[in-house]
Amino acid sequence: MPYVNIKITKEGNITKEQKAALIKGATDLLVNVLHKNPASTVVVIDEVDLDNWGLGGDPILVAREKNKKK
Amino acid sequence: MPYVNIKITKEGNITKEQKAALIKGATDLLVNVLHKNPASTVVVIDEVDLDNWGLGGDPILVAREKNKKK
Amino acid sequence: MPYVNIKITKEGNITKEQKAALIKGATDLLVNVLHKNPASTVVVIDEVDLDNWGLGGDPILVAREKNKKK
Amino acid sequence: MPYVNIKITKEGNITKEQKAALIKGATDLLVNVLHKNPASTVVVIDEVDLDNWGLGGDPILVAREKNKKK
Amino acid sequence: MPYVNIKITKEGNITKEQKAALIKGATDLLVNVLHKNPASTVVVIDEVDLDNWGLGGDPILVAREKNKKK
Amino acid sequence: MPYVNIKITKEGNITKEQKAALIKGATDLLVNVLHKNPASTVVVIDEVDLDNWGLGGDPILVAREKNKKK
């Protein structure tokens, strides 16, 4: 019955198997920690364009560049 | 003034008219049940790739297959 | 399998029956328009404090007052 | 940098330690599967009142009762 | 540490610079008003298809037309 | 018509005026950057319990402590 939403950047490198692993891992987490019923546990993965994701006041690619220089 | 977010899988078969029906239906629901002002009621439909939707620990297509075999 | 999130203001006047009507209405909408399986349709209602809801740049109560004067 | 939102029902029985376990588990999942940077991974847990959560067209408590009788 | 989600319609006219300005503006707002740490402030912009956005019970394009005639 | 959701921790120190400033600032941002109509711009502020917010795999208070020691 829990609902898990995972938002990540769309970097063209996430495979079908990795998405399945995220779904299984998130569901197992709710089962193991809270004994929730997996049958009605919904997991939704949102992939967000890089330009649409900001961290520290910058678009993520800019933020990553700044981080490298630290 | 209410905000309704409807998340569904992207299966390439939802028409413009069906989306309009979802928007009208969700708005009418808030008007009829809670007497909300339709003018500022926002409805957003998110269509999610099939690989990005999980149920019961599996990607939805796998979950549907398992369900058929029950 | 759809997920519907309804965000409304918390005004202390919404009954258990009205919440049940929102849940039933939202689920029926997905069944009637998109023939979705109600069994795995999740509806979550978020009630938001009045001070935490803004419309037109103002907190909702201020916005409503301004609207009355129009 | 990922953002994970976990929505669960508020049943008054979730401990601080279990919430910490959800936060750690969700973060580890993104690290293990997608090699994400844990330092900027945000996890938010929303606890939703039972009357505000619907499954199969019913409030969750009613849905659970119906499920028991199946 | 705050998380800001901005949902807007996808109208093919939003530039990379405008997205960066939204990210910077939203982060600065949290810094200026609540003295939050910008380094861990996440901003995510969701662009929604026009058919998927409803206002006043209509798809947004229909709503805009109706508004013009008022 | 845009929808902005601001999620912050509930630390019992945010005033009504600060919430109004967040609402105004977020709306002005959409007006200034994207020339959006403020009248139908919705801003929702979610305040999340400290135990329910995680960063870097820890509950936020633990994460802050670790950060101080760096």
CSV table of C-alpha atoms in Angstrom, one decimal:
chain,number,residue,atom,x,y,z
A,1,MET,CA,0.0,0.0,0.0
A,2,PRO,CA,3.0,2.4,0.4
A,3,TYR,CA,3.8,4.7,-2.5
A,4,VAL,CA,7.4,5.4,-3.3
A,5,ASN,CA,8.5,8.1,-5.8
A,6,ILE,CA,12.1,8.1,-6.9
A,7,LYS,CA,13.3,11.2,-8.9
A,8,ILE,CA,16.6,11.0,-10.7
A,9,THR,CA,18.2,12.8,-13.5
A,10,LYS,CA,17.8,11.5,-17.1
A,11,GLU,CA,21.3,10.7,-18.2
A,12,GLY,CA,20.5,8.1,-20.8
A,13,ASN,CA,22.4,5.4,-19.0
A,14,ILE,CA,19.9,3.7,-16.8
A,15,THR,CA,19.0,0.2,-17.9
A,16,LYS,CA,15.7,-1.6,-17.6
A,17,GLU,CA,17.4,-4.0,-15.2
A,18,GLN,CA,18.5,-1.1,-12.9
A,19,LYS,CA,15.0,0.3,-12.9
A,20,ALA,CA,13.7,-3.2,-11.9
A,21,ALA,CA,16.3,-3.3,-9.2
A,22,LEU,CA,15.2,0.1,-7.9
A,23,ILE,CA,11.5,-1.1,-7.8
A,24,LYS,CA,12.4,-4.4,-6.1
A,25,GLY,CA,14.8,-2.7,-3.6
A,26,ALA,CA,12.3,0.0,-2.6
A,27,THR,CA,9.5,-2.5,-2.2
A,28,ASP,CA,11.7,-4.9,-0.1
A,29,LEU,CA,12.8,-1.9,2.0
A,30,LEU,CA,9.1,-1.3,3.0
A,31,VAL,CA,8.5,-5.0,3.6
A,32,ASN,CA,11.7,-5.4,5.7
A,33,VAL,CA,11.4,-2.2,7.8
A,34,LEU,CA,7.7,-1.8,8.1
A,35,HIS,CA,6.3,-5.2,7.2
A,36,LYS,CA,4.2,-3.6,4.5
A,37,ASN,CA,2.2,-5.7,1.9
A,38,PRO,CA,4.3,-5.7,-1.3
A,39,ALA,CA,1.3,-6.6,-3.4
A,40,SER,CA,-0.1,-3.0,-3.2
A,41,THR,CA,3.2,-1.2,-2.9
A,42,VAL,CA,3.6,1.3,-5.8
A,43,VAL,CA,7.0,2.6,-7.0
A,44,VAL,CA,7.2,5.3,-9.6
A,45,ILE,CA,10.5,6.5,-11.1
A,46,ASP,CA,10.6,10.0,-12.5
A,47,GLU,CA,13.6,10.8,-14.9
A,48,VAL,CA,14.2,14.5,-15.0
A,49,ASP,CA,16.1,16.3,-17.8
A,50,LEU,CA,19.5,17.6,-16.6
A,51,ASP,CA,18.6,21.2,-17.3
A,52,ASN,CA,15.5,20.8,-15.1
A,53,TRP,CA,17.4,19.7,-12.0
A,54,GLY,CA,19.1,22.2,-9.7
A,55,LEU,CA,21.4,21.9,-6.7
A,56,GLY,CA,23.0,24.7,-4.8
A,57,GLY,CA,21.3,27.3,-7.0
A,58,ASP,CA,22.8,25.9,-10.2
A,59,PRO,CA,21.7,23.5,-12.9
A,60,ILE,CA,23.1,20.1,-11.8
A,61,LEU,CA,25.8,20.0,-14.6
A,62,VAL,CA,27.1,23.4,-13.4
A,63,ALA,CA,26.9,22.3,-9.8
A,64,ARG,CA,29.0,19.2,-10.6
A,65,GLU,CA,31.7,21.3,-12.4
A,66,LYS,CA,31.9,23.6,-9.4
A,67,ASN,CA,32.2,20.6,-7.1
A,68,LYS,CA,35.1,19.2,-9.1
A,69,LYS,CA,37.0,22.4,-8.6
A,70,LYS,CA,36.6,22.4,-4.8
B,1,MET,CA,-8.0,26.0,-5.6
B,2,PRO,CA,-7.5,22.2,-5.1
B,3,TYR,CA,-4.6,20.5,-6.9
B,4,VAL,CA,-5.1,17.0,-8.3
B,5,ASN,CA,-2.2,14.9,-9.6
B,6,ILE,CA,-3.1,11.8,-11.6
B,7,LYS,CA,-0.2,9.4,-12.3
B,8,ILE,CA,-0.8,6.7,-14.9
B,9,THR,CA,1.3,4.5,-17.1
B,10,LYS,CA,2.2,5.8,-20.6
B,11,GLU,CA,0.7,3.1,-22.9
B,12,GLY,CA,0.3,5.2,-26.0
B,13,ASN,CA,-3.4,4.6,-26.0
B,14,ILE,CA,-4.8,7.6,-24.1
B,15,THR,CA,-6.6,10.1,-26.3
B,16,LYS,CA,-6.9,13.9,-25.9
B,17,GLU,CA,-10.6,13.4,-25.1
B,18,GLN,CA,-9.9,10.9,-22.3
B,19,LYS,CA,-7.4,13.4,-20.8
B,20,ALA,CA,-10.1,16.1,-21.0
B,21,ALA,CA,-12.6,13.7,-19.3
B,22,LEU,CA,-10.1,13.0,-16.5
B,23,ILE,CA,-9.6,16.8,-16.0
B,24,LYS,CA,-13.4,17.5,-16.0
B,25,GLY,CA,-14.2,14.5,-13.8
B,26,ALA,CA,-11.5,15.3,-11.2
B,27,THR,CA,-12.7,19.0,-11.1
B,28,ASP,CA,-16.4,18.0,-10.9
B,29,LEU,CA,-15.5,15.6,-8.0
B,30,LEU,CA,-14.0,18.5,-6.0
B,31,VAL,CA,-17.0,20.7,-6.8
B,32,ASN,CA,-19.6,18.1,-6.0
B,33,VAL,CA,-18.1,16.7,-2.8
B,34,LEU,CA,-16.4,19.7,-1.3
B,35,HIS,CA,-18.1,22.6,-3.2
B,36,LYS,CA,-14.6,23.9,-4.3
B,37,ASN,CA,-14.2,26.7,-6.9
B,38,PRO,CA,-13.6,25.0,-10.2
B,39,ALA,CA,-12.0,28.2,-11.6
B,40,SER,CA,-8.8,27.7,-9.6
B,41,THR,CA,-8.8,23.9,-9.5
B,42,VAL,CA,-5.6,22.5,-11.1
B,43,VAL,CA,-5.4,19.0,-12.5
B,44,VAL,CA,-2.1,17.6,-13.7
B,45,ILE,CA,-1.8,14.2,-15.5
B,46,ASP,CA,1.6,12.5,-15.4
B,47,GLU,CA,2.2,9.7,-17.8
B,48,VAL,CA,5.0,7.3,-16.6
B,49,ASP,CA,7.0,4.9,-18.8
B,50,LEU,CA,6.0,1.3,-18.2
B,51,ASP,CA,9.6,0.4,-17.1
B,52,ASN,CA,9.3,3.2,-14.5
B,53,TRP,CA,6.2,1.9,-12.7
B,54,GLY,CA,6.4,-0.9,-10.2
B,55,LEU,CA,3.8,-2.9,-8.3
B,56,GLY,CA,4.4,-5.7,-5.9
B,57,GLY,CA,8.2,-5.4,-6.3
B,58,ASP,CA,8.1,-5.9,-10.1
B,59,PRO,CA,7.9,-3.6,-13.1
B,60,ILE,CA,4.2,-3.3,-14.0
B,61,LEU,CA,4.4,-5.5,-17.1
B,62,VAL,CA,6.0,-8.3,-15.1
B,63,ALA,CA,3.4,-7.8,-12.3
B,64,ARG,CA,0.6,-8.1,-14.9
B,65,GLU,CA,2.0,-11.3,-16.3
B,66,LYS,CA,2.3,-12.8,-12.8
B,67,ASN,CA,-1.3,-11.7,-12.1
B,68,LYS,CA,-2.6,-13.5,-15.2
B,69,LYS,CA,-1.0,-16.8,-14.0
B,70,LYS,CA,-2.8,-16.6,-10.6
C,1,MET,CA,-2.5,0.8,-10.5
C,2,PRO,CA,-3.0,4.6,-11.0
C,3,TYR,CA,-2.0,7.0,-8.3
C,4,VAL,CA,-4.1,10.0,-7.5
C,5,ASN,CA,-3.0,12.7,-5.1
C,6,ILE,CA,-5.6,15.3,-4.1
C,7,LYS,CA,-4.2,18.4,-2.3
C,8,ILE,CA,-6.8,20.6,-0.5
C,9,THR,CA,-6.7,23.2,2.3
C,10,LYS,CA,-7.2,22.0,5.9
C,11,GLU,CA,-10.3,23.9,6.9
C,12,GLY,CA,-11.5,21.5,9.7
C,13,ASN,CA,-14.7,20.9,7.9
C,14,ILE,CA,-14.1,17.8,5.8
C,15,THR,CA,-15.9,14.7,7.1
C,16,LYS,CA,-14.8,11.1,6.9
C,17,GLU,CA,-17.7,10.5,4.5
C,18,GLN,CA,-16.5,13.3,2.2
C,19,LYS,CA,-13.0,11.8,2.1
C,20,ALA,CA,-14.5,8.4,1.3
C,21,ALA,CA,-16.5,10.0,-1.5
C,22,LEU,CA,-13.3,11.6,-2.9
C,23,ILE,CA,-11.6,8.3,-2.8
C,24,LYS,CA,-14.5,6.5,-4.5
C,25,GLY,CA,-15.0,9.2,-7.0
C,26,ALA,CA,-11.4,9.4,-8.1
C,27,THR,CA,-11.1,5.6,-8.4
C,28,ASP,CA,-14.4,5.4,-10.4
C,29,LEU,CA,-13.1,8.2,-12.7
C,30,LEU,CA,-10.0,6.1,-13.6
C,31,VAL,CA,-12.2,3.0,-14.1
C,32,ASN,CA,-14.8,4.7,-16.2
C,33,VAL,CA,-12.4,6.8,-18.4
C,34,LEU,CA,-9.4,4.5,-18.7
C,35,HIS,CA,-10.8,1.1,-17.6
C,36,LYS,CA,-8.1,0.9,-14.9
C,37,ASN,CA,-8.1,-1.8,-12.3
C,38,PRO,CA,-9.6,-0.3,-9.1
C,39,ALA,CA,-8.0,-2.9,-6.9
C,40,SER,CA,-4.5,-1.3,-7.2
C,41,THR,CA,-5.6,2.3,-7.6
C,42,VAL,CA,-4.2,4.4,-4.8
C,43,VAL,CA,-5.7,7.7,-3.8
C,44,VAL,CA,-3.9,10.0,-1.3
C,45,ILE,CA,-5.5,13.1,0.1
C,46,ASP,CA,-3.2,15.8,1.5
C,47,GLU,CA,-4.7,18.5,3.7
C,48,VAL,CA,-2.6,21.6,3.8
C,49,ASP,CA,-2.7,24.3,6.4
C,50,LEU,CA,-4.3,27.6,5.2
C,51,ASP,CA,-1.1,29.6,5.8
C,52,ASN,CA,0.8,27.1,3.6
C,53,TRP,CA,-1.4,27.5,0.5
C,54,GLY,CA,-0.9,30.4,-1.9
C,55,LEU,CA,-2.8,31.6,-4.9
C,56,GLY,CA,-2.1,34.7,-7.0
C,57,GLY,CA,1.0,35.5,-4.8
C,58,ASP,CA,-1.0,35.7,-1.6
C,59,PRO,CA,-1.8,33.2,1.2
C,60,ILE,CA,-5.2,31.7,0.3
C,61,LEU,CA,-7.2,33.6,2.9
C,62,VAL,CA,-5.8,36.9,1.7
C,63,ALA,CA,-6.5,35.9,-1.9
C,64,ARG,CA,-10.1,35.1,-1.0
C,65,GLU,CA,-10.6,38.5,0.6
C,66,LYS,CA,-9.1,40.2,-2.4
C,67,ASN,CA,-11.4,38.2,-4.6
C,68,LYS,CA,-14.5,39.2,-2.6
C,69,LYS,CA,-13.7,42.9,-3.2
C,70,LYS,CA,-13.5,42.5,-7.0
D,1,MET,CA,21.3,14.2,-5.7
D,2,PRO,CA,18.3,11.9,-6.1
D,3,TYR,CA,15.1,12.7,-4.3
D,4,VAL,CA,13.0,9.8,-2.8
D,5,ASN,CA,9.5,10.4,-1.4
D,6,ILE,CA,8.0,7.6,0.7
D,7,LYS,CA,4.3,7.9,1.4
D,8,ILE,CA,2.9,5.6,4.1
D,9,THR,CA,-0.2,5.6,6.4
D,10,LYS,CA,0.1,7.2,9.8
D,11,GLU,CA,-0.6,4.3,12.2
D,12,GLY,CA,1.2,5.6,15.2
D,13,ASN,CA,3.5,2.7,15.3
D,14,ILE,CA,6.5,3.8,13.3
D,15,THR,CA,9.6,4.4,15.4
D,16,LYS,CA,12.4,6.9,14.9
D,17,GLU,CA,14.7,4.0,14.3
D,18,GLN,CA,12.5,2.6,11.5
D,19,LYS,CA,12.4,6.0,9.9
D,20,ALA,CA,16.2,6.2,10.0
D,21,ALA,CA,16.3,2.7,8.5
D,22,LEU,CA,14.0,3.8,5.6
D,23,ILE,CA,16.2,6.8,5.0
D,24,LYS,CA,19.4,4.7,5.0
D,25,GLY,CA,17.9,1.9,3.0
D,26,ALA,CA,16.5,4.3,0.3
D,27,THR,CA,19.9,6.1,0.1
D,28,ASP,CA,21.9,2.9,-0.1
D,29,LEU,CA,19.6,1.6,-2.8
D,30,LEU,CA,20.5,4.6,-5.0
D,31,VAL,CA,24.1,4.2,-4.3
D,32,ASN,CA,24.2,0.5,-5.0
D,33,VAL,CA,22.1,0.5,-8.1
D,34,LEU,CA,22.9,3.8,-9.7
D,35,HIS,CA,26.2,4.8,-7.9
D,36,LYS,CA,24.6,8.1,-6.9
D,37,ASN,CA,26.3,10.5,-4.4
D,38,PRO,CA,24.7,9.8,-1.0
D,39,ALA,CA,25.7,13.3,0.3
D,40,SER,CA,23.1,15.0,-1.8
D,41,THR,CA,20.4,12.3,-1.8
D,42,VAL,CA,17.2,13.6,-0.1
D,43,VAL,CA,14.6,11.2,1.4
D,44,VAL,CA,11.3,12.6,2.6
D,45,ILE,CA,8.8,10.4,4.4
D,46,ASP,CA,5.1,11.5,4.3
D,47,GLU,CA,2.8,9.9,6.9
D,48,VAL,CA,-0.8,10.1,5.8
D,49,ASP,CA,-3.9,9.8,8.0
D,50,LEU,CA,-5.7,6.5,7.5
D,51,ASP,CA,-8.9,8.3,6.4
D,52,ASN,CA,-6.9,10.1,3.7
D,53,TRP,CA,-5.6,6.9,2.0
D,54,GLY,CA,-7.7,5.0,-0.5
D,55,LEU,CA,-7.2,1.6,-2.2
D,56,GLY,CA,-9.6,-0.1,-4.5
D,57,GLY,CA,-12.1,2.8,-4.1
D,58,ASP,CA,-12.3,2.5,-0.4
D,59,PRO,CA,-10.6,4.1,2.6
D,60,ILE,CA,-7.7,1.8,3.5
D,61,LEU,CA,-9.3,0.5,6.7
D,62,VAL,CA,-12.4,-0.5,4.8
D,63,ALA,CA,-10.2,-2.0,2.0
D,64,ARG,CA,-8.4,-4.1,4.6
D,65,GLU,CA,-11.6,-5.4,6.1
D,66,LYS,CA,-12.9,-6.4,2.6
D,67,ASN,CA,-9.6,-8.1,1.9
D,68,LYS,CA,-9.8,-10.2,5.1
D,69,LYS,CA,-13.2,-11.5,4.0
D,70,LYS,CA,-11.8,-12.7,0.6
E,1,MET,CA,18.1,20.9,2.2
E,2,PRO,CA,14.7,22.2,1.0
E,3,TYR,CA,13.1,20.6,-2.0
E,4,VAL,CA,11.3,22.8,-4.5
E,5,ASN,CA,9.2,21.3,-7.3
E,6,ILE,CA,8.0,23.7,-10.1
E,7,LYS,CA,5.4,22.3,-12.4
E,8,ILE,CA,4.8,24.3,-15.6
E,9,THR,CA,3.3,23.5,-19.0
E,10,LYS,CA,5.6,22.3,-21.8
E,11,GLU,CA,5.2,25.0,-24.5
E,12,GLY,CA,8.6,24.5,-26.3
E,13,ASN,CA,9.6,28.1,-25.5
E,14,ILE,CA,11.5,27.8,-22.2
E,15,THR,CA,15.3,28.3,-22.6
E,16,LYS,CA,18.1,26.7,-20.7
E,17,GLU,CA,18.8,30.2,-19.2
E,18,GLN,CA,15.3,30.6,-18.0
E,19,LYS,CA,15.5,27.2,-16.3
E,20,ALA,CA,18.7,28.2,-14.6
E,21,ALA,CA,17.0,31.5,-13.5
E,22,LEU,CA,14.2,29.5,-12.0
E,23,ILE,CA,16.7,27.2,-10.1
E,24,LYS,CA,18.7,30.2,-8.9
E,25,GLY,CA,15.6,32.2,-7.9
E,26,ALA,CA,13.9,29.4,-6.0
E,27,THR,CA,17.2,28.6,-4.1
E,28,ASP,CA,17.8,32.3,-3.3
E,29,LEU,CA,14.2,32.6,-2.1
E,30,LEU,CA,14.8,29.8,0.5
E,31,VAL,CA,18.2,31.4,1.5
E,32,ASN,CA,16.8,34.9,1.9
E,33,VAL,CA,13.5,34.0,3.6
E,34,LEU,CA,14.5,31.0,5.7
E,35,HIS,CA,18.3,31.2,5.7
E,36,LYS,CA,18.5,27.7,4.3
E,37,ASN,CA,21.7,26.1,3.1
E,38,PRO,CA,21.8,26.5,-0.7
E,39,ALA,CA,24.3,23.7,-1.1
E,40,SER,CA,21.7,21.0,-0.3
E,41,THR,CA,18.7,22.8,-1.8
E,42,VAL,CA,17.2,20.7,-4.6
E,43,VAL,CA,15.0,22.3,-7.3
E,44,VAL,CA,13.2,20.1,-9.9
E,45,ILE,CA,11.3,21.5,-12.8
E,46,ASP,CA,8.6,19.3,-14.3
E,47,GLU,CA,7.3,20.3,-17.8
E,48,VAL,CA,3.8,19.0,-18.5
E,49,ASP,CA,2.2,18.4,-21.9
E,50,LEU,CA,-0.5,21.0,-22.6
E,51,ASP,CA,-3.2,18.2,-22.9
E,52,ASN,CA,-2.2,17.0,-19.5
E,53,TRP,CA,-2.8,20.2,-17.6
E,54,GLY,CA,-6.3,21.2,-16.6
E,55,LEU,CA,-7.7,24.5,-15.1
E,56,GLY,CA,-11.4,25.1,-14.3
E,57,GLY,CA,-12.4,21.7,-15.5
E,58,ASP,CA,-10.9,22.2,-19.0
E,59,PRO,CA,-7.6,21.4,-20.7
E,60,ILE,CA,-5.5,24.5,-20.3
E,61,LEU,CA,-5.7,25.6,-24.0
E,62,VAL,CA,-9.5,25.4,-23.8
E,63,ALA,CA,-9.4,27.3,-20.5
E,64,ARG,CA,-7.3,30.0,-22.0
E,65,GLU,CA,-9.7,30.4,-25.0
E,66,LYS,CA,-12.7,30.7,-22.6
E,67,ASN,CA,-10.8,33.3,-20.6
E,68,LYS,CA,-10.1,35.4,-23.7
E,69,LYS,CA,-13.9,35.6,-24.3
E,70,LYS,CA,-14.7,36.8,-20.8
F,1,MET,CA,-1.2,28.4,-13.8
F,2,PRO,CA,2.1,27.0,-12.6
F,3,TYR,CA,2.2,24.8,-9.4
F,4,VAL,CA,5.1,25.2,-7.0
F,5,ASN,CA,5.6,22.8,-4.1
F,6,ILE,CA,8.1,23.8,-1.4
F,7,LYS,CA,9.1,21.1,1.0
F,8,ILE,CA,11.0,22.2,4.2
F,9,THR,CA,11.6,20.7,7.6
F,10,LYS,CA,9.1,21.6,10.4
F,11,GLU,CA,11.3,23.3,13.0
F,12,GLY,CA,8.6,25.4,14.7
F,13,ASN,CA,10.3,28.6,13.8
F,14,ILE,CA,8.6,29.6,10.5
F,15,THR,CA,6.3,32.6,10.8
F,16,LYS,CA,3.1,33.3,8.9
F,17,GLU,CA,5.0,36.3,7.4
F,18,GLN,CA,7.8,34.1,6.1
F,19,LYS,CA,5.3,31.7,4.6
F,20,ALA,CA,3.6,34.6,2.8
F,21,ALA,CA,7.1,35.7,1.6
F,22,LEU,CA,7.8,32.3,0.2
F,23,ILE,CA,4.4,32.3,-1.6
F,24,LYS,CA,5.0,35.8,-3.0
F,25,GLY,CA,8.6,35.1,-3.9
F,26,ALA,CA,7.8,31.9,-5.7
F,27,THR,CA,4.9,33.5,-7.6
F,28,ASP,CA,7.0,36.6,-8.6
F,29,LEU,CA,9.7,34.2,-9.8
F,30,LEU,CA,7.3,32.6,-12.3
F,31,VAL,CA,6.0,36.0,-13.4
F,32,ASN,CA,9.5,37.5,-13.8
F,33,VAL,CA,11.2,34.6,-15.5
F,34,LEU,CA,8.3,33.0,-17.5
F,35,HIS,CA,5.7,35.8,-17.6
F,36,LYS,CA,3.2,33.4,-16.1
F,37,ASN,CA,-0.3,34.6,-14.9
F,38,PRO,CA,0.0,35.0,-11.1
F,39,ALA,CA,-3.8,34.7,-10.7
F,40,SER,CA,-3.7,31.0,-11.2
F,41,THR,CA,-0.3,30.2,-9.8
F,42,VAL,CA,-0.6,27.8,-6.9
F,43,VAL,CA,2.1,27.5,-4.2
F,44,VAL,CA,1.9,24.8,-1.6
F,45,ILE,CA,4.4,24.6,1.4
F,46,ASP,CA,4.8,21.2,3.0
F,47,GLU,CA,6.4,21.2,6.5
F,48,VAL,CA,8.0,17.8,7.2
F,49,ASP,CA,8.9,16.4,10.6
F,50,LEU,CA,12.7,16.4,11.3
F,51,ASP,CA,12.7,12.6,11.7
F,52,ASN,CA,11.0,12.2,8.3
F,53,TRP,CA,13.7,14.1,6.4
F,54,GLY,CA,16.9,12.4,5.3
F,55,LEU,CA,20.1,13.6,3.7
F,56,GLY,CA,23.3,11.6,3.0
F,57,GLY,CA,21.6,8.5,4.4
F,58,ASP,CA,20.9,9.9,7.8
F,59,PRO,CA,18.0,11.7,9.4
F,60,ILE,CA,18.6,15.5,9.0
F,61,LEU,CA,19.6,16.2,12.6
F,62,VAL,CA,22.2,13.4,12.5
F,63,ALA,CA,23.4,14.7,9.1
F,64,ARG,CA,23.8,18.2,10.5
F,65,GLU,CA,25.8,16.9,13.5
F,66,LYS,CA,28.1,15.0,11.1
F,67,ASN,CA,28.5,18.1,9.0
F,68,LYS,CA,29.6,20.2,12.0
F,69,LYS,CA,32.4,17.7,12.7
F,70,LYS,CA,33.8,18.0,9.2
